[in-house]
Coordinates of C-alpha atoms and ligand atoms in Angstrom, one line a residue:
M18 CA -9.1 29.0 -11.6
E19 CA -10.5 28.3 -15.1
T20 CA -14.3 28.2 -15.1
S21 CA -15.9 24.5 -16.0
A22 CA -18.7 23.0 -16.2
I23 CA -17.9 20.7 -12.9
T24 CA -17.6 24.8 -11.4
S25 CA -20.2 26.6 -12.8
G26 CA -23.2 24.8 -11.4
Q27 CA -25.9 26.6 -9.1
A28 CA -25.5 26.8 -5.8
S29 CA -27.4 24.2 -3.8
P30 CA -31.3 23.3 -4.5
G31 CA -32.8 25.9 -2.8
G32 CA -29.5 28.2 -1.9
S33 CA -29.9 27.2 1.6
A34 CA -27.7 29.7 3.4
D35 CA -26.1 27.0 5.5
L36 CA -24.3 25.5 2.6
D37 CA -21.1 27.5 3.1
V38 CA -19.2 26.7 0.4
P39 CA -22.0 26.9 -2.5
K40 CA -19.2 26.5 -5.9
L41 CA -17.9 23.3 -4.7
D42 CA -16.8 20.9 -7.4
V43 CA -16.5 18.2 -4.9
I44 CA -17.2 16.9 -1.7
V45 CA -14.8 13.9 -0.8
I46 CA -16.3 12.0 2.0
G47 CA -13.1 10.4 3.9
A48 CA -9.7 11.4 5.2
G49 CA -8.5 7.9 5.1
V50 CA -5.2 6.7 2.8
A51 CA -7.8 6.6 -0.2
G52 CA -9.7 10.6 0.9
L53 CA -6.0 11.9 1.3
Y54 CA -4.8 10.9 -1.9
Q55 CA -8.2 11.7 -3.5
L56 CA -7.8 15.4 -2.2
Y57 CA -4.2 15.4 -3.3
R58 CA -5.3 14.5 -7.2
L59 CA -8.5 16.9 -7.4
R60 CA -6.3 19.9 -6.5
E61 CA -3.8 18.8 -8.9
L62 CA -6.9 19.9 -11.3
G63 CA -7.3 23.2 -9.6
L64 CA -10.7 22.2 -8.6
E65 CA -12.7 23.4 -5.4
V66 CA -12.5 20.5 -3.2
R67 CA -13.9 19.6 0.3
V68 CA -13.1 16.2 2.5
Y69 CA -15.3 15.7 5.2
E70 CA -14.1 12.9 7.8
A71 CA -16.0 11.7 10.8
G72 CA -13.1 11.2 13.4
T73 CA -11.1 14.5 14.5
D74 CA -7.9 14.2 12.6
V75 CA -6.5 12.1 9.4
G76 CA -5.8 8.4 9.2
G77 CA -9.2 7.0 8.5
T78 CA -8.9 2.9 9.2
W79 CA -5.5 4.0 11.4
Y80 CA -7.0 6.7 13.4
W81 CA -10.2 4.2 14.3
N82 CA -8.2 1.0 14.9
R83 CA -5.8 1.5 18.2
Y84 CA -6.3 -1.5 19.9
P85 CA -3.4 -3.1 21.1
G86 CA -1.6 -4.7 18.9
A87 CA -3.1 -3.1 15.6
R88 CA -0.4 -3.7 12.7
F89 CA 0.3 -4.0 8.7
D90 CA 0.1 -7.6 7.4
S91 CA 1.6 -6.1 4.3
E92 CA 4.8 -5.3 4.0
S93 CA 5.3 -1.4 5.3
W94 CA 7.7 -0.5 2.0
S95 CA 4.8 -2.0 -0.3
Y96 CA 1.9 -0.2 2.1
G97 CA 2.8 3.4 1.4
Y98 CA 1.8 5.9 -1.0
S99 CA 3.8 5.9 -4.2
F100 CA 2.9 8.8 -6.1
S101 CA 5.7 11.0 -4.3
P102 CA 9.2 10.2 -4.6
E103 CA 10.2 13.0 -1.8
V104 CA 7.5 11.1 0.6
L105 CA 9.6 7.9 -0.3
Q106 CA 12.8 9.3 0.5
E107 CA 11.9 11.3 3.4
W108 CA 10.0 8.8 5.1
E109 CA 11.5 5.7 7.2
W110 CA 9.4 2.7 8.4
P111 CA 10.9 1.2 11.8
E112 CA 9.2 -2.1 10.9
H113 CA 8.7 -4.4 8.0
F114 CA 5.4 -4.6 9.2
A115 CA 4.6 -1.1 10.7
A116 CA 2.6 -1.0 14.0
Q117 CA -0.5 1.3 14.0
P118 CA 1.2 4.1 15.6
D119 CA 3.9 4.3 12.8
T120 CA 1.1 4.2 10.3
L121 CA -0.8 6.9 11.8
R122 CA 2.6 9.1 12.1
Y123 CA 2.6 8.4 8.7
L124 CA -0.4 9.2 7.0
N125 CA -0.2 12.7 9.2
F126 CA 3.3 13.4 8.0
V127 CA 1.7 12.9 4.3
A128 CA -1.0 15.4 5.3
D129 CA 1.5 17.7 7.2
K130 CA 4.0 17.7 3.8
F131 CA 1.0 18.6 1.1
D132 CA -0.5 20.9 3.6
L133 CA -4.2 18.6 3.3
R134 CA -5.6 19.7 6.4
R135 CA -6.9 22.9 5.0
D136 CA -9.2 21.3 2.9
I137 CA -10.6 18.7 5.8
R138 CA -13.6 19.2 7.9
F139 CA -13.4 17.1 10.5
R140 CA -16.1 16.0 13.5
S141 CA -18.2 15.6 10.4
R142 CA -20.1 12.2 10.1
L143 CA -22.1 12.0 6.9
V144 CA -26.0 10.9 7.5
A145 CA -27.5 12.0 4.3
A146 CA -26.6 12.8 0.2
H147 CA -29.4 13.6 -1.6
F148 CA -29.0 14.3 -5.7
D149 CA -30.7 16.7 -7.1
D150 CA -31.7 15.5 -10.9
K151 CA -32.6 19.5 -11.9
T152 CA -29.0 20.7 -10.5
D153 CA -26.8 17.3 -11.0
R154 CA -25.3 18.3 -7.4
W155 CA -25.1 16.8 -4.4
T156 CA -26.1 18.1 -1.3
V157 CA -25.1 16.3 2.2
T158 CA -26.0 16.7 5.4
F159 CA -23.9 15.8 8.7
E160 CA -25.0 14.6 11.7
D161 CA -24.6 17.9 13.3
G162 CA -26.8 19.6 10.8
H163 CA -24.2 21.0 8.8
K164 CA -25.1 20.9 5.0
D165 CA -22.8 21.5 2.0
S166 CA -23.6 21.0 -1.7
A167 CA -21.0 19.8 -4.7
R168 CA -21.3 18.7 -8.5
L169 CA -19.5 15.5 -7.6
L170 CA -19.5 13.3 -4.7
I171 CA -16.7 11.0 -4.1
T172 CA -16.7 8.0 -1.5
A173 CA -13.7 7.5 0.3
L174 CA -15.6 5.5 3.2
G175 CA -13.4 2.5 3.7
P176 CA -14.3 -1.3 3.1
L177 CA -13.8 -1.9 7.0
S178 CA -15.3 1.4 8.8
A179 CA -18.8 0.1 9.8
Y180 CA -18.3 -1.7 12.8
T181 CA -20.5 -4.2 14.5
L182 CA -21.2 -4.8 17.8
P183 CA -22.4 -8.6 18.9
N184 CA -26.0 -9.0 18.7
I185 CA -25.9 -10.6 22.5
P186 CA -28.5 -9.9 24.5
G187 CA -27.9 -8.0 27.9
R188 CA -25.2 -5.8 26.1
E189 CA -26.4 -2.5 27.7
T190 CA -26.1 -4.2 31.6
Y191 CA -22.4 -4.7 31.4
R192 CA -21.1 -2.2 34.0
G193 CA -17.1 -2.9 33.3
Q194 CA -15.6 -1.1 30.4
A195 CA -16.1 -2.3 27.1
F196 CA -14.4 -1.4 23.9
H197 CA -14.7 -2.6 20.2
T198 CA -11.8 -2.9 19.0
A199 CA -12.5 -0.4 16.0
R200 CA -13.3 2.2 18.5
W201 CA -10.4 1.6 21.2
P202 CA -9.9 4.9 23.2
R203 CA -7.4 7.4 22.3
E204 CA -5.8 7.7 25.5
G205 CA -5.1 4.3 25.7
V206 CA -6.5 1.3 28.5
S207 CA -4.9 -0.1 31.3
L208 CA -5.3 -3.8 31.1
K209 CA -2.3 -5.0 33.5
G210 CA -3.5 -7.7 36.3
K211 CA -7.3 -7.5 34.8
R212 CA -9.7 -10.1 34.1
V213 CA -10.7 -9.5 30.5
G214 CA -12.7 -11.2 28.3
I215 CA -12.7 -10.9 24.2
I216 CA -15.4 -11.8 21.7
G217 CA -14.2 -12.9 18.2
T218 CA -11.1 -14.7 16.6
G219 CA -10.8 -12.6 13.3
A220 CA -7.3 -10.9 12.2
T221 CA -8.2 -8.3 14.6
A222 CA -8.5 -10.6 17.4
I223 CA -5.8 -12.4 16.8
Q224 CA -3.3 -9.6 17.3
C225 CA -5.1 -8.1 20.0
I226 CA -5.1 -11.6 22.0
Q227 CA -1.4 -11.9 21.1
T228 CA -0.3 -8.5 22.2
I229 CA -2.7 -8.4 25.8
A230 CA -2.2 -12.0 26.9
R231 CA 1.4 -11.0 28.4
E232 CA -0.4 -8.4 30.6
V233 CA -3.5 -8.9 31.5
G234 CA -4.3 -10.9 35.0
S235 CA -6.5 -13.1 33.0
L236 CA -7.9 -13.4 29.4
T237 CA -10.8 -15.3 28.0
V238 CA -11.4 -15.6 24.5
F239 CA -14.5 -16.7 23.1
Q240 CA -14.2 -18.1 19.8
R241 CA -17.3 -19.0 17.0
T242 CA -15.4 -19.7 14.4
P243 CA -11.6 -20.5 14.6
N244 CA -9.1 -19.1 11.1
W245 CA -6.3 -20.2 9.8
A246 CA -3.6 -18.4 11.2
A247 CA 0.0 -18.2 10.0
P248 CA 3.4 -16.5 11.2
L249 CA 3.9 -12.4 10.1
H250 CA 7.8 -12.8 10.8
N251 CA 8.0 -9.1 11.7
R252 CA 11.0 -8.0 12.4
R253 CA 12.8 -4.1 12.2
I254 CA 14.3 -2.4 9.0
T255 CA 18.0 -2.2 9.7
P256 CA 19.7 1.0 8.5
E257 CA 21.4 -1.0 6.0
E258 CA 18.1 -2.4 4.4
Q259 CA 16.6 0.9 4.9
Q260 CA 18.9 2.2 2.4
T261 CA 18.3 -0.7 0.1
I262 CA 14.5 0.2 0.6
K263 CA 14.6 3.7 -0.8
A264 CA 16.9 2.8 -3.8
S265 CA 14.6 -0.1 -4.5
Y266 CA 11.1 2.0 -4.8
A267 CA 10.8 2.1 -8.1
E268 CA 11.5 -2.2 -8.7
I269 CA 9.0 -2.5 -5.8
F270 CA 6.0 -0.9 -6.6
E271 CA 6.6 -2.1 -10.2
R272 CA 6.7 -5.8 -8.7
C273 CA 3.3 -5.0 -6.9
R274 CA 1.6 -3.9 -10.3
Q275 CA 2.8 -7.5 -11.6
T276 CA 0.9 -9.4 -9.2
S277 CA -3.2 -10.5 -8.9
T278 CA -3.2 -8.9 -5.3
C279 CA -0.5 -5.8 -5.5
F280 CA 1.5 -7.6 -2.7
I281 CA 5.2 -8.5 -3.1
H282 CA 4.2 -12.0 -3.5
Q283 CA 3.1 -13.9 -6.4
T284 CA 1.1 -17.2 -6.9
D285 CA 3.4 -20.2 -7.5
P286 CA 2.6 -21.6 -11.1
R287 CA 3.1 -24.9 -9.8
N288 CA 0.1 -27.1 -8.6
A289 CA 0.4 -28.5 -5.2
L290 CA -1.1 -31.9 -6.9
D291 CA 1.3 -31.9 -9.3
V292 CA 4.6 -32.1 -7.4
S293 CA 5.9 -34.8 -5.0
P294 CA 4.4 -34.9 -1.2
E295 CA 8.1 -34.1 -0.5
E296 CA 8.4 -30.8 -2.7
R297 CA 5.2 -29.9 -1.7
E298 CA 6.0 -30.2 2.2
A299 CA 9.3 -28.3 1.7
F300 CA 7.5 -25.5 0.2
W301 CA 5.0 -24.7 2.7
E302 CA 7.4 -25.0 5.0
K303 CA 9.5 -22.4 3.4
L304 CA 6.4 -20.3 3.3
Y305 CA 5.6 -20.6 7.0
S306 CA 8.9 -19.7 7.7
E307 CA 9.0 -16.3 5.6
P308 CA 6.7 -13.1 6.5
G309 CA 4.5 -11.6 5.0
F310 CA 1.2 -13.4 3.2
G311 CA 3.3 -15.1 0.8
I312 CA 1.8 -18.5 2.1
W313 CA -1.5 -17.1 1.6
V314 CA -1.3 -15.2 -2.1
G315 CA 1.9 -16.9 -2.7
N316 CA 0.9 -20.2 -2.8
F317 CA 0.7 -23.3 -5.0
A318 CA -1.5 -21.9 -8.0
D319 CA -4.7 -24.8 -7.0
V320 CA -4.3 -24.0 -3.3
L321 CA -7.4 -21.5 -3.3
T322 CA -9.1 -23.0 -6.1
D323 CA -9.0 -26.9 -5.8
K324 CA -10.8 -28.5 -3.2
K325 CA -8.4 -31.3 -2.7
A326 CA -5.1 -29.0 -2.8
N327 CA -7.0 -27.0 -0.3
E328 CA -7.8 -29.8 1.9
L329 CA -3.7 -30.6 2.1
A330 CA -2.7 -27.1 2.6
S331 CA -5.0 -26.9 5.5
A332 CA -3.8 -30.5 6.9
F333 CA -0.1 -28.9 6.8
M334 CA -1.2 -25.8 8.9
A335 CA -3.6 -28.1 11.4
K336 CA -0.3 -29.7 12.0
K337 CA 0.9 -26.7 12.6
I338 CA -1.3 -25.6 15.5
R339 CA -0.8 -28.9 16.8
E340 CA 3.0 -28.9 16.8
R341 CA 2.3 -25.1 18.7
V342 CA -0.5 -25.6 21.3
K343 CA 0.4 -28.3 23.9
D344 CA -3.0 -29.3 25.3
P345 CA -4.6 -31.8 22.4
K346 CA -8.0 -30.8 22.6
V347 CA -7.4 -26.6 23.0
A348 CA -5.1 -27.1 19.5
D349 CA -8.1 -29.2 17.8
K350 CA -10.8 -26.2 19.0
L351 CA -8.1 -24.0 17.4
I352 CA -8.4 -25.6 14.4
P353 CA -10.9 -24.5 11.6
K354 CA -13.4 -27.3 10.2
D355 CA -16.0 -25.3 8.3
H356 CA -13.5 -23.7 5.8
G357 CA -10.3 -24.1 4.0
F358 CA -6.9 -22.5 4.6
G359 CA -7.1 -19.0 2.9
T360 CA -10.5 -19.1 2.1
R361 CA -11.1 -16.2 4.7
R362 CA -8.7 -13.4 5.1
L363 CA -5.9 -14.9 6.6
P364 CA -4.6 -13.8 9.7
L365 CA -1.1 -13.0 10.7
E366 CA 0.4 -13.7 14.0
S367 CA 3.2 -13.1 16.3
G368 CA 3.2 -16.0 18.4
Y369 CA -0.6 -16.5 18.7
F370 CA -0.9 -20.3 19.2
E371 CA 1.2 -20.0 22.2
V372 CA -0.7 -17.8 23.9
Y373 CA -2.9 -20.7 24.9
N374 CA 0.0 -22.2 26.6
Q375 CA -0.2 -19.3 29.3
P376 CA -2.0 -20.5 32.4
N377 CA -3.8 -17.1 32.3
V378 CA -5.3 -17.6 29.1
R379 CA -8.4 -19.9 28.6
L380 CA -10.6 -20.4 25.3
V381 CA -14.1 -21.1 25.1
D382 CA -15.3 -22.4 22.4
I383 CA -18.9 -21.1 22.2
N384 CA -20.1 -23.4 19.7
E385 CA -20.4 -26.2 22.8
T386 CA -21.3 -23.9 25.5
P387 CA -23.1 -20.8 23.5
I388 CA -23.0 -17.1 24.7
E389 CA -26.5 -17.0 26.6
R390 CA -26.4 -13.0 27.6
I391 CA -23.8 -10.5 28.9
T392 CA -24.6 -9.7 32.5
E393 CA -23.4 -6.8 34.5
G394 CA -20.7 -8.3 35.6
G395 CA -19.4 -10.0 32.3
I396 CA -20.5 -13.0 30.3
R397 CA -23.0 -15.9 30.8
T398 CA -22.6 -18.9 28.6
S399 CA -24.6 -22.4 28.9
A400 CA -22.3 -23.6 31.2
E401 CA -20.8 -20.7 33.4
D402 CA -20.8 -17.4 34.7
F403 CA -17.8 -15.3 34.0
A404 CA -16.7 -12.1 35.7
F405 CA -14.9 -9.6 33.7
D406 CA -13.0 -5.8 34.6
V407 CA -12.9 -5.5 30.5
L408 CA -14.8 -6.6 27.8
I409 CA -13.1 -6.1 24.1
Y410 CA -15.7 -7.3 21.2
A411 CA -13.0 -8.0 18.3
T412 CA -16.4 -8.9 16.3
G413 CA -15.4 -7.2 13.0
F414 CA -17.7 -4.9 10.9
D415 CA -20.2 -4.8 8.0
G416 CA -17.9 -5.0 5.2
V417 CA -17.7 -3.2 1.9
T418 CA -21.3 -2.1 1.3
G419 CA -21.8 -1.7 5.6
P420 CA -21.0 2.4 5.5
Y421 CA -22.7 2.8 2.5
D422 CA -26.0 1.3 4.2
R423 CA -25.7 3.8 7.2
I424 CA -26.0 6.9 5.3
D425 CA -29.3 7.9 3.5
I426 CA -27.9 8.1 -0.5
R427 CA -30.7 8.7 -2.5
G428 CA -30.0 9.1 -6.1
P429 CA -32.7 11.1 -9.0
G430 CA -36.5 10.5 -7.7
G431 CA -35.4 9.6 -4.3
R432 CA -33.7 6.1 -5.1
R433 CA -31.8 4.4 -2.2
L434 CA -29.0 3.3 -2.6
K435 CA -29.7 0.9 0.7
D436 CA -32.5 -0.5 -1.5
D437 CA -30.4 -1.4 -4.6
W438 CA -27.7 -3.2 -2.7
Q439 CA -29.9 -5.3 -0.6
G440 CA -29.0 -7.9 -2.8
M441 CA -25.9 -8.0 -5.2
P442 CA -24.8 -4.0 -5.6
R443 CA -24.9 -3.0 -9.6
T444 CA -21.8 -1.1 -10.3
F445 CA -19.5 -0.3 -13.4
L446 CA -15.7 -0.9 -12.4
G447 CA -16.8 -0.9 -8.7
M448 CA -16.5 3.3 -9.3
L449 CA -20.0 4.0 -10.0
A450 CA -23.2 2.8 -8.5
D451 CA -26.0 2.2 -11.2
G452 CA -28.4 4.9 -11.0
F453 CA -26.7 7.4 -8.7
P454 CA -25.0 10.0 -11.3
N455 CA -22.0 11.8 -10.4
M456 CA -21.5 9.8 -7.4
L457 CA -17.7 8.1 -7.8
M458 CA -16.7 5.4 -5.1
V459 CA -12.7 4.5 -4.2
L460 CA -13.2 0.8 -3.1
G461 CA -16.6 0.3 -3.6
P462 CA -18.3 -2.9 -4.1
H463 CA -16.4 -4.8 -7.8
T464 CA -13.1 -3.2 -7.3
A465 CA -9.9 -5.2 -6.9
R466 CA -8.7 -5.0 -3.6
G467 CA -5.2 -6.9 -2.1
N468 CA -2.6 -5.0 -1.1
I469 CA -5.2 -1.4 -0.3
P470 CA -3.0 1.5 -1.1
R471 CA -1.7 0.2 -4.3
N472 CA -5.4 -0.8 -5.1
I473 CA -6.3 3.1 -4.1
E474 CA -4.1 5.0 -6.0
E475 CA -5.1 3.0 -9.3
I476 CA -8.5 3.8 -8.8
V477 CA -8.0 7.7 -7.3
D478 CA -5.6 8.2 -10.5
W479 CA -8.8 6.5 -13.1
L480 CA -11.2 8.8 -11.2
S481 CA -9.3 12.0 -11.2
G482 CA -9.1 11.0 -14.4
L483 CA -12.3 11.1 -15.5
V484 CA -13.2 14.4 -13.1
R485 CA -10.5 15.8 -15.5
F486 CA -11.8 14.5 -18.7
M487 CA -15.6 15.9 -17.5
K488 CA -13.8 19.5 -16.5
E489 CA -12.4 19.4 -20.3
H490 CA -15.3 18.4 -21.8
G491 CA -17.6 20.6 -19.9
H492 CA -19.5 17.9 -18.6
R493 CA -22.2 18.3 -15.4
R494 CA -22.7 15.1 -15.2
V495 CA -22.2 11.6 -15.4
E496 CA -23.8 8.4 -15.1
T497 CA -23.4 4.3 -16.1
R498 CA -25.2 2.9 -19.0
R499 CA -27.0 -0.1 -17.8
A500 CA -25.4 -2.3 -20.5
E501 CA -22.2 -1.9 -19.2
V502 CA -23.2 -2.4 -15.8
D503 CA -25.1 -5.7 -16.9
R504 CA -21.8 -6.6 -18.6
W505 CA -19.7 -5.4 -15.7
V506 CA -21.6 -7.3 -13.4
A507 CA -21.4 -10.4 -15.5
E508 CA -17.6 -10.2 -15.0
V509 CA -17.6 -10.2 -11.6
E510 CA -19.6 -13.2 -11.2
Q511 CA -17.6 -15.0 -13.9
A512 CA -14.2 -13.7 -12.0
V513 CA -15.3 -15.3 -8.6
E514 CA -16.1 -18.9 -10.5
G515 CA -13.8 -21.7 -9.1
L516 CA -12.5 -20.0 -6.2
L517 CA -13.3 -21.4 -3.1
F518 CA -13.3 -18.4 -1.1
N519 CA -16.7 -17.7 -2.6
E520 CA -18.4 -20.7 -0.8
V521 CA -17.2 -19.4 3.1
N522 CA -19.0 -16.9 4.8
S523 CA -17.0 -14.0 5.9
W524 CA -16.9 -9.8 5.3
Q525 CA -15.3 -10.9 1.7
T526 CA -18.6 -12.3 0.4
G527 CA -20.7 -9.9 2.5
V528 CA -21.9 -12.2 5.0
N529 CA -22.3 -10.6 9.2
R530 CA -24.5 -12.6 11.3
N531 CA -24.9 -9.3 13.9
V532 CA -26.5 -7.5 10.8
E533 CA -30.1 -7.7 9.5
G534 CA -30.5 -8.8 5.9
R535 CA -26.6 -9.3 5.6
Q536 CA -26.7 -13.0 6.0
V537 CA -26.7 -14.3 2.3
R538 CA -23.7 -14.2 0.6
R539 CA -22.8 -11.5 -2.4
I540 CA -20.2 -11.0 -4.5
L541 CA -18.4 -7.7 -3.2
G542 CA -15.1 -7.6 -5.2
Y543 CA -13.7 -8.0 -8.2
Y544 CA -11.5 -11.3 -8.1
G545 CA -10.4 -11.8 -11.3
G546 CA -7.1 -9.8 -10.6
A547 CA -5.3 -6.6 -9.9
L548 CA -4.3 -7.2 -13.9
A549 CA -7.3 -7.8 -15.4
Y550 CA -9.1 -5.0 -13.6
R551 CA -6.5 -2.5 -14.6
R552 CA -6.5 -3.4 -18.2
R553 CA -9.7 -3.1 -18.2
I554 CA -10.3 0.3 -16.6
E555 CA -7.5 1.5 -18.3
A556 CA -9.0 0.7 -21.6
V557 CA -12.4 2.3 -20.7
A558 CA -10.2 5.8 -19.8
V559 CA -8.3 5.3 -23.1
G560 CA -11.2 5.0 -24.8
G561 CA -12.6 8.1 -23.7
Y562 CA -15.4 6.7 -21.7
R563 CA -17.7 5.4 -24.2
E564 CA -19.2 3.2 -21.7
L565 CA -20.1 6.1 -19.6
R566 CA -23.3 8.7 -20.3
F567 CA -22.5 12.2 -19.7
D568 CA -24.6 15.6 -20.0
Ligands
NA7_22 P1 -13.3 -10.2 11.4 O1 -12.9 -11.2 10.7 O2 -14.8 -10.1 10.7 O3 -13.9 -11.3 12.7 C1 -14.8 -11.1 13.6 C2 -14.5 -12.0 14.4 O4 -16.0 -11.8 15.4 C3 -15.2 -13.5 13.9 O5 -14.4 -14.6 15.2 C4 -16.3 -13.6 14.6 O6 -16.9 -14.8 14.0 C5 -16.7 -12.7 15.7 N1 -18.2 -12.7 15.6 C6 -18.6 -11.7 15.6 N2 -20.1 -11.2 16.2 C7 -20.1 -12.3 17.1 C8 -21.1 -12.9 17.7 N3 -22.2 -12.4 18.0 N4 -20.5 -13.7 19.0 C9 -19.6 -14.2 18.8 N5 -18.3 -14.0 18.1 C10 -18.5 -13.0 16.9 O7 -13.2 -8.8 11.7 P2 -11.7 -8.6 12.4 O8 -12.3 -7.1 12.9 O9 -11.2 -9.8 13.1 O10 -11.2 -8.4 10.3 C11 -11.6 -7.3 9.9 C12 -10.6 -7.3 8.9 O11 -9.3 -6.1 9.3 C13 -9.6 -8.0 8.5 O12 -9.9 -9.3 7.4 C14 -8.3 -7.3 7.8 O13 -8.4 -7.1 6.7 C15 -8.3 -6.1 8.9 P3 -17.7 -15.7 12.9 O14 -16.2 -15.8 12.2 O15 -18.6 -14.8 12.5 O16 -18.2 -16.8 13.6

């Protein structure tokens, strides 16, 4: 292997004996969709790379989230990696919206095909990463005490990997089985005939509730905030469709490149307020009857920006809930009142609302009767004691910055990333944190996010280009320039102006009521659209990364 400045650094600070690969170029954290692809690209550059993964195998999000009903809301054939024509031809998605076991199988297939596991160390949860200003290297420490060191640290942590449990008193006193959906046991849980309680009604809970309602004895759903949800319309892919999909990958991915969210759906150029009520209604009926996120990201142009248009869309969705839920009181509880349609990540569902017509399912609005505590036997609200065999926490994640907050990341002079990111994170292009040299982030705050693997491929390709540039020019160190970070943060702030979602609490705006210090909204993504983001990052690369500082 050719020696480069990236590779030619000293061993770890102090040359600690437990650094088993002292000449690593790059350490990647995470072996999910992002980490696997990052490894593949760095190998191509002939670098010494090691991936560390907390789980026992590859898959990331799809490794951890094994709860019943977990599946894509993105079209399967637009979700897989696009970089390998062979993978595209060899792999067959069974359904238009694949279930979690199929996605995990897919990621294993990719890992096997490129022999990726040989560079991955599993069961390695990162607890600390410290940068040494003299050697320009990162030293990382894992939960089991293992240490390692490399010139570059690439974080592929996943924006939704830091799951959060509800801050309800008494959680530890509960004697039955209790699971967070992101830590569902590998061997599964038998729910047949059991009394099950579930807290949460987000995208995860909706998938889980509609799936388990069939087999449980009774299901009690504790809802704090109802969410808008639209039908997924999933079905199996026929052999003919399979052939068409395989023959159309180039067009599918080109289509994804042309939309603002990298899904196949594109915003309609018309405004809801400019068309007649009949035309509006007909379009919404059409979207409601079609698969996927079209109703969210392929809706009229003003639905997510104009309050009046949004109210009309919300009224349409409320009407649908009332049509589907027999008890008007229950229907009313399921209709969001505090946020408009599409202003939070839209869950897609398959028979979710009808679940509440089943005699074994009960909806508890905890705004009316708050949960007072979790007891030995179940949940006590202000009105009633509930007994459960199984308690499910579908209570979400500390989004985007949460996974970083949980690691002791320190830059030059002991500067802590967690302190820096208490408020709005300061990044350049969402890929480099201001003040943290040689740390590169895949899907950190302020990258474009939509159809995640499409975003990941672009970011990983860009980061790999930067690493190649460093190698070719003999650079040992890359860091941000303050003025360029200021400029980027201003662009990020400008991009959310006028977007209704920015006025609503959710993980996308950085709010998690279970996490101290995370009650205030922050901007955690670049929302100017994937095309603008791509133009911006490509210009930096083409211009020779002049916005960054190298040593
Ligand atoms: P979400 O969308 O953050 O949903 C979490 C749910 O849990 C939501 O309904 C919360 O209510 C509820 N929650 C959280 N804490 C509590 C407490 N303490 N008491 C009652 N209810 C609570 O997470 P998901 O896992 O569903 O989805 C995350 C993403 O994964 C999703 O966007 C997709 O991209 C895939 P709240 O709304 O805060 O009132």
